[in-house]
Short mmCIF file of C-alpha atoms in Angstrom, two decimals:
data_model
loop_
_atom_site.label_atom_id
_atom_site.label_comp_id
_atom_site.label_asym_id
_atom_site.label_seq_id
_atom_site.Cartn_x
_atom_site.Cartn_y
_atom_site.Cartn_z
CA MET A 1 -30.25 -27.29 52.00
CA ASN A 2 -31.68 -27.50 55.50
CA ALA A 3 -30.87 -24.85 58.08
CA LEU A 4 -30.50 -27.58 60.69
CA GLN A 5 -30.22 -31.32 60.26
CA VAL A 6 -29.89 -33.63 63.25
CA SER A 7 -29.08 -37.22 62.28
CA GLY A 8 -29.06 -40.19 64.66
CA VAL A 9 -27.83 -38.18 67.64
CA GLY A 10 -27.40 -40.07 70.88
CA PHE A 11 -25.90 -38.91 74.16
CA THR A 12 -25.44 -40.54 77.56
CA TYR A 13 -24.48 -39.34 81.01
CA GLY A 14 -22.84 -42.48 82.29
CA ALA A 15 -25.56 -45.12 82.22
CA ARG A 16 -28.39 -42.62 81.65
CA GLN A 17 -29.53 -42.11 78.07
CA ALA A 18 -30.30 -38.39 77.55
CA LEU A 19 -30.86 -38.54 73.77
CA ASN A 20 -31.60 -41.65 71.76
CA ASP A 21 -31.20 -41.74 67.95
CA LEU A 22 -32.67 -38.25 67.59
CA ALA A 23 -33.29 -37.08 64.03
CA PHE A 24 -35.11 -34.05 62.62
CA GLU A 25 -34.59 -31.17 60.21
CA LEU A 26 -35.56 -27.52 60.01
CA ALA A 27 -35.86 -25.51 56.80
CA PRO A 28 -34.45 -21.99 56.33
CA GLY A 29 -36.75 -19.19 57.42
CA ARG A 30 -38.91 -21.42 59.62
CA PHE A 31 -39.84 -21.11 63.29
CA GLY A 32 -39.25 -24.51 64.86
CA ALA A 33 -40.61 -25.22 68.34
CA LEU A 34 -38.97 -27.98 70.37
CA LEU A 35 -41.50 -28.92 73.05
CA GLY A 36 -40.92 -31.30 75.93
CA PRO A 37 -41.17 -31.71 79.71
CA ASN A 38 -38.18 -30.92 81.88
CA GLY A 39 -35.73 -33.79 81.52
CA ALA A 40 -36.80 -34.54 77.95
CA GLY A 41 -33.31 -33.79 76.58
CA LYS A 42 -33.79 -30.24 75.30
CA SER A 43 -30.86 -28.75 77.23
CA THR A 44 -28.60 -31.63 76.20
CA LEU A 45 -29.43 -30.96 72.56
CA ILE A 46 -28.68 -27.24 72.95
CA ALA A 47 -25.34 -28.11 74.60
CA LEU A 48 -24.50 -30.31 71.60
CA LEU A 49 -25.59 -27.69 69.08
CA THR A 50 -23.33 -25.11 70.73
CA ARG A 51 -20.48 -27.59 71.25
CA LEU A 52 -20.56 -27.25 75.01
CA PHE A 53 -20.73 -31.06 74.76
CA GLU A 54 -18.94 -33.15 72.17
CA LEU A 55 -21.04 -35.38 69.93
CA GLN A 56 -20.98 -39.01 71.00
CA GLN A 57 -23.19 -40.49 68.29
CA GLY A 58 -24.63 -39.18 65.03
CA ASP A 59 -24.07 -35.81 63.40
CA ILE A 60 -25.48 -32.27 63.35
CA GLN A 61 -25.27 -30.06 60.27
CA ILE A 62 -25.93 -26.32 60.22
CA PHE A 63 -26.51 -25.09 56.67
CA GLY A 64 -24.57 -28.07 55.35
CA HIS A 65 -21.61 -27.75 57.72
CA SER A 66 -21.01 -30.66 60.07
CA LEU A 67 -20.40 -29.81 63.72
CA ARG A 68 -18.17 -32.86 63.86
CA ASP A 69 -16.04 -32.13 60.77
CA GLU A 70 -16.42 -28.36 60.22
CA PRO A 71 -17.18 -26.87 63.64
CA ARG A 72 -15.98 -23.34 62.89
CA GLN A 73 -18.00 -23.02 59.69
CA ALA A 74 -21.06 -24.49 61.41
CA LEU A 75 -20.89 -22.26 64.50
CA ARG A 76 -20.41 -19.19 62.32
CA GLN A 77 -24.01 -19.68 61.16
CA LEU A 78 -25.32 -19.85 64.72
CA GLY A 79 -26.63 -17.31 67.23
CA VAL A 80 -27.67 -18.36 70.73
CA VAL A 81 -29.86 -17.00 73.54
CA PHE A 82 -29.45 -19.22 76.59
CA GLN A 83 -32.04 -19.77 79.30
CA GLN A 84 -29.90 -18.03 81.92
CA SER A 85 -28.99 -14.47 81.04
CA THR A 86 -25.29 -13.83 80.41
CA LEU A 87 -25.50 -10.03 80.14
CA ASP A 88 -23.33 -7.87 82.39
CA LEU A 89 -25.92 -6.00 84.45
CA ASP A 90 -23.54 -3.17 85.35
CA LEU A 91 -22.67 -2.36 81.73
CA SER A 92 -24.91 -0.42 79.39
CA VAL A 93 -26.72 -2.01 76.48
CA GLN A 94 -24.15 -0.45 74.10
CA GLN A 95 -21.22 -1.73 76.16
CA ASN A 96 -22.59 -5.29 76.31
CA LEU A 97 -23.00 -5.40 72.55
CA ALA A 98 -19.65 -3.78 71.82
CA TYR A 99 -17.88 -6.29 74.05
CA HIS A 100 -19.56 -9.20 72.25
CA ALA A 101 -18.61 -7.75 68.85
CA ALA A 102 -14.99 -7.45 69.99
CA LEU A 103 -14.98 -11.11 71.02
CA HIS A 104 -16.08 -11.95 67.47
CA GLY A 105 -13.17 -9.88 66.11
CA MET A 106 -15.43 -7.38 64.36
CA PRO A 107 -13.76 -4.07 63.35
CA ARG A 108 -15.01 -1.20 65.50
CA ARG A 109 -16.75 0.70 62.68
CA GLU A 110 -18.50 -2.42 61.39
CA ALA A 111 -19.47 -3.41 64.93
CA GLN A 112 -21.04 -0.02 65.63
CA ALA A 113 -23.03 -0.14 62.40
CA ARG A 114 -24.33 -3.59 63.29
CA ILE A 115 -25.16 -2.49 66.86
CA ASP A 116 -27.10 0.51 65.55
CA GLU A 117 -28.99 -1.73 63.13
CA GLU A 118 -29.92 -4.33 65.71
CA LEU A 119 -30.98 -1.81 68.34
CA LEU A 120 -33.31 -0.20 65.82
CA ARG A 121 -34.69 -3.60 64.86
CA GLN A 122 -35.28 -4.54 68.49
CA ASP A 123 -36.77 -1.09 69.27
CA LEU A 124 -34.03 -0.44 71.83
CA ALA A 125 -32.15 2.50 70.27
CA GLU A 126 -33.30 4.89 72.99
CA ARG A 127 -32.08 2.52 75.72
CA ARG A 128 -28.53 2.04 74.41
CA HIS A 129 -26.90 3.97 77.24
CA ASP A 130 -29.04 2.47 80.01
CA LYS A 131 -27.49 -0.08 82.31
CA VAL A 132 -28.92 -3.53 81.69
CA ARG A 133 -30.05 -3.90 85.30
CA THR A 134 -32.55 -1.04 84.75
CA LEU A 135 -34.32 -2.94 81.94
CA ASN A 136 -37.30 -5.22 82.44
CA GLY A 137 -37.09 -8.92 81.57
CA GLY A 138 -38.53 -8.54 78.08
CA HIS A 139 -36.10 -5.79 77.13
CA ARG A 140 -33.16 -7.79 78.50
CA ARG A 141 -34.17 -10.67 76.24
CA ARG A 142 -34.25 -8.28 73.29
CA VAL A 143 -30.73 -7.15 74.14
CA GLU A 144 -29.64 -10.79 74.14
CA ILE A 145 -31.29 -11.33 70.76
CA SER A 146 -29.52 -8.23 69.43
CA ARG A 147 -26.23 -9.61 70.70
CA ALA A 148 -26.88 -13.04 69.19
CA LEU A 149 -27.60 -11.48 65.77
CA LEU A 150 -24.60 -9.11 65.60
CA HIS A 151 -22.50 -11.49 63.51
CA GLN A 152 -25.49 -12.12 61.19
CA PRO A 153 -26.12 -15.82 61.83
CA ARG A 154 -28.72 -17.68 59.80
CA LEU A 155 -29.90 -19.95 62.64
CA LEU A 156 -30.96 -18.60 66.03
CA LEU A 157 -31.32 -20.89 69.06
CA LEU A 158 -33.48 -19.72 71.96
CA ASP A 159 -33.36 -22.09 74.93
CA GLU A 160 -36.37 -21.50 77.22
CA ALA A 161 -35.98 -17.82 76.34
CA SER A 162 -39.23 -16.80 78.03
CA ALA A 163 -38.18 -18.09 81.47
CA GLY A 164 -39.02 -15.56 84.17
CA LEU A 165 -41.05 -13.27 81.91
CA ASP A 166 -44.61 -12.21 82.63
CA PRO A 167 -47.33 -13.44 80.19
CA ALA A 168 -47.45 -10.19 78.21
CA SER A 169 -43.67 -10.14 77.76
CA ARG A 170 -43.64 -13.82 76.74
CA LEU A 171 -46.29 -13.13 74.11
CA ALA A 172 -44.44 -10.09 72.80
CA LEU A 173 -41.14 -11.98 72.63
CA GLY A 174 -42.67 -14.85 70.67
CA ARG A 175 -44.33 -12.45 68.24
CA HIS A 176 -41.09 -10.54 67.77
CA VAL A 177 -39.00 -13.63 67.01
CA ARG A 178 -41.56 -14.95 64.52
CA ASN A 179 -41.45 -11.59 62.76
CA LEU A 180 -37.69 -12.03 62.39
CA CYS A 181 -38.36 -15.31 60.59
CA ARG A 182 -40.90 -13.74 58.23
CA GLU A 183 -39.11 -10.47 57.57
CA GLN A 184 -35.43 -11.44 57.74
CA GLY A 185 -35.54 -15.07 56.62
CA LEU A 186 -33.99 -16.13 59.92
CA CYS A 187 -34.41 -19.75 61.01
CA VAL A 188 -35.28 -20.19 64.70
CA LEU A 189 -35.22 -23.19 67.03
CA TRP A 190 -37.20 -22.31 70.17
CA THR A 191 -37.18 -24.77 73.08
CA THR A 192 -39.99 -24.68 75.62
CA HIS A 193 -42.12 -26.75 77.98
CA LEU A 194 -45.08 -24.35 77.77
CA LEU A 195 -47.92 -25.19 75.42
CA ASP A 196 -49.18 -21.64 75.10
CA GLU A 197 -45.94 -20.62 73.39
CA ILE A 198 -46.77 -22.76 70.37
CA GLU A 199 -48.61 -21.28 67.39
CA SER A 200 -50.44 -23.27 64.72
CA SER A 201 -48.01 -22.21 61.97
CA ASP A 202 -44.92 -23.47 63.84
CA ASP A 203 -42.92 -26.54 62.90
CA LEU A 204 -43.29 -28.64 66.05
CA LEU A 205 -41.13 -31.40 67.47
CA ILE A 206 -42.16 -33.08 70.73
CA LEU A 207 -39.31 -34.60 72.69
CA HIS A 208 -39.82 -37.04 75.56
CA ARG A 209 -37.20 -39.00 77.48
CA GLY A 210 -34.61 -38.24 74.83
CA GLU A 211 -36.66 -39.41 71.87
CA ARG A 212 -38.74 -37.72 69.21
CA VAL A 213 -42.31 -38.83 69.87
CA ALA A 214 -44.06 -36.62 67.32
CA SER A 215 -43.33 -33.93 64.73
CA GLY A 216 -45.11 -31.90 62.09
CA LYS A 217 -46.95 -28.62 61.71
CA ALA A 218 -48.46 -27.60 65.04
CA ALA A 219 -51.87 -27.21 63.40
CA GLU A 220 -51.86 -30.94 62.62
CA PHE A 221 -51.94 -31.86 66.32
CA GLY A 222 -55.50 -30.64 66.87
CA ASP A 223 -55.92 -29.97 70.58
CA LEU A 224 -52.27 -29.70 71.55
CA ALA A 225 -52.87 -30.09 75.28
CA THR A 226 -54.54 -33.47 74.80
CA SER A 227 -51.89 -34.66 72.34
CA PHE A 228 -49.03 -33.51 74.54
CA ALA A 229 -50.46 -35.17 77.64
CA ARG A 230 -51.05 -38.43 75.77
CA LEU A 231 -47.52 -38.44 74.36
CA THR A 232 -45.70 -37.48 77.57
CA GLY A 233 -48.11 -38.83 80.19
CA ASP A 234 -48.27 -37.76 83.80
CA GLU A 235 -44.89 -36.02 83.57
CA ALA A 236 -46.52 -33.21 81.59
CA LEU A 237 -49.38 -32.83 84.04
CA GLY A 238 -47.59 -33.41 87.31
CA ARG A 239 -44.80 -30.92 86.63
CA GLY A 240 -47.13 -28.11 85.67
CA HIS A 241 -46.33 -27.90 81.98
CA VAL A 242 -50.02 -27.81 81.12
CA ARG A 243 -51.02 -24.41 82.47
CA GLU A 244 -54.06 -23.94 84.67
CA ALA A 245 -55.85 -22.11 81.87
CA ILE A 246 -55.51 -25.19 79.68
CA ARG A 247 -56.35 -27.87 82.26
CA PRO A 248 -60.16 -27.52 82.17
CA ASN A 249 -60.19 -27.92 78.41
CA LEU A 250 -57.79 -30.84 78.67
CA ASP A 251 -59.88 -32.56 81.32
CA THR A 252 -63.09 -32.17 79.29
CA GLN A 253 -61.53 -33.47 76.09
CA ALA A 254 -59.83 -36.30 77.93
CA ARG A 255 -63.14 -37.50 79.37
CA ARG A 256 -64.78 -37.35 75.95
CA SER A 257 -61.95 -39.24 74.26
CA GLY A 258 -61.50 -41.86 76.97
CA PHE A 259 -58.01 -40.60 77.81
CA SER A 260 -57.17 -41.12 81.49
CA ARG A 261 -54.40 -39.64 83.62
CA GLU A 262 -54.07 -43.01 85.33
CA HIS A 263 -53.21 -44.58 81.95
CA PRO A 264 -51.61 -41.72 80.01
CA ALA A 265 -49.81 -43.86 77.47
CA GLU A 266 -52.92 -45.71 76.31
CA GLU A 267 -54.72 -44.73 73.12
CA PRO A 268 -58.41 -43.81 73.49
CA GLN A 269 -60.65 -46.86 73.20
CA PRO A 270 -63.24 -46.89 70.38
#
């Protein structure tokens, strides 16, 4: 059974097609990276997965439970960290987590045991009584991950979770979440527009203009910068999704392969 199965999902905002016949699957215990430029449809997909939007076309199953037919059972398997933080900055770490547990209807004793467990796992036990506003960005994200895991979901969604973090914190967050996959068997879907957040062992799906344009193990893509630019064209370059550190390598490989920014959709000529 797949952790996540997306089948023929389409979604429109009026006349604009945000997702078009999207289909992919993610196995339990895997780290899946959903990569695409801004406007590719990533946020729309997250809204559908969390039922902020109703499905218009197709179906989504989470560990065999259809979001259309069994929404409660499906959402019970799901934990979410949104791009914009939803923590109360004036409450302590402990208070934020306890409030979330209460919303899930967890008995107080069970909730406290789960909070203690997650704070230890996230290396935050010593910060439990600190107000959230005193934490740095990386630690705030760890609090949000702790909160998302309190009810022991089997699938964790992280939507642009590294937004606003410095490079060291982004690296540490990615490493931490991958460790959760390896050590806890958690399945993760991580959305991003940044190439340097992808590791060779990840399951990679590239989304562009609402459609899946490529998928597979990240290692299979070779030079990811070149592949991503070819698949998404000038949108990837013009909006800054290829970082400055990657551009020189991209430019060199593009010249060697015959790839041109003026004709980004064309295959290299023999």
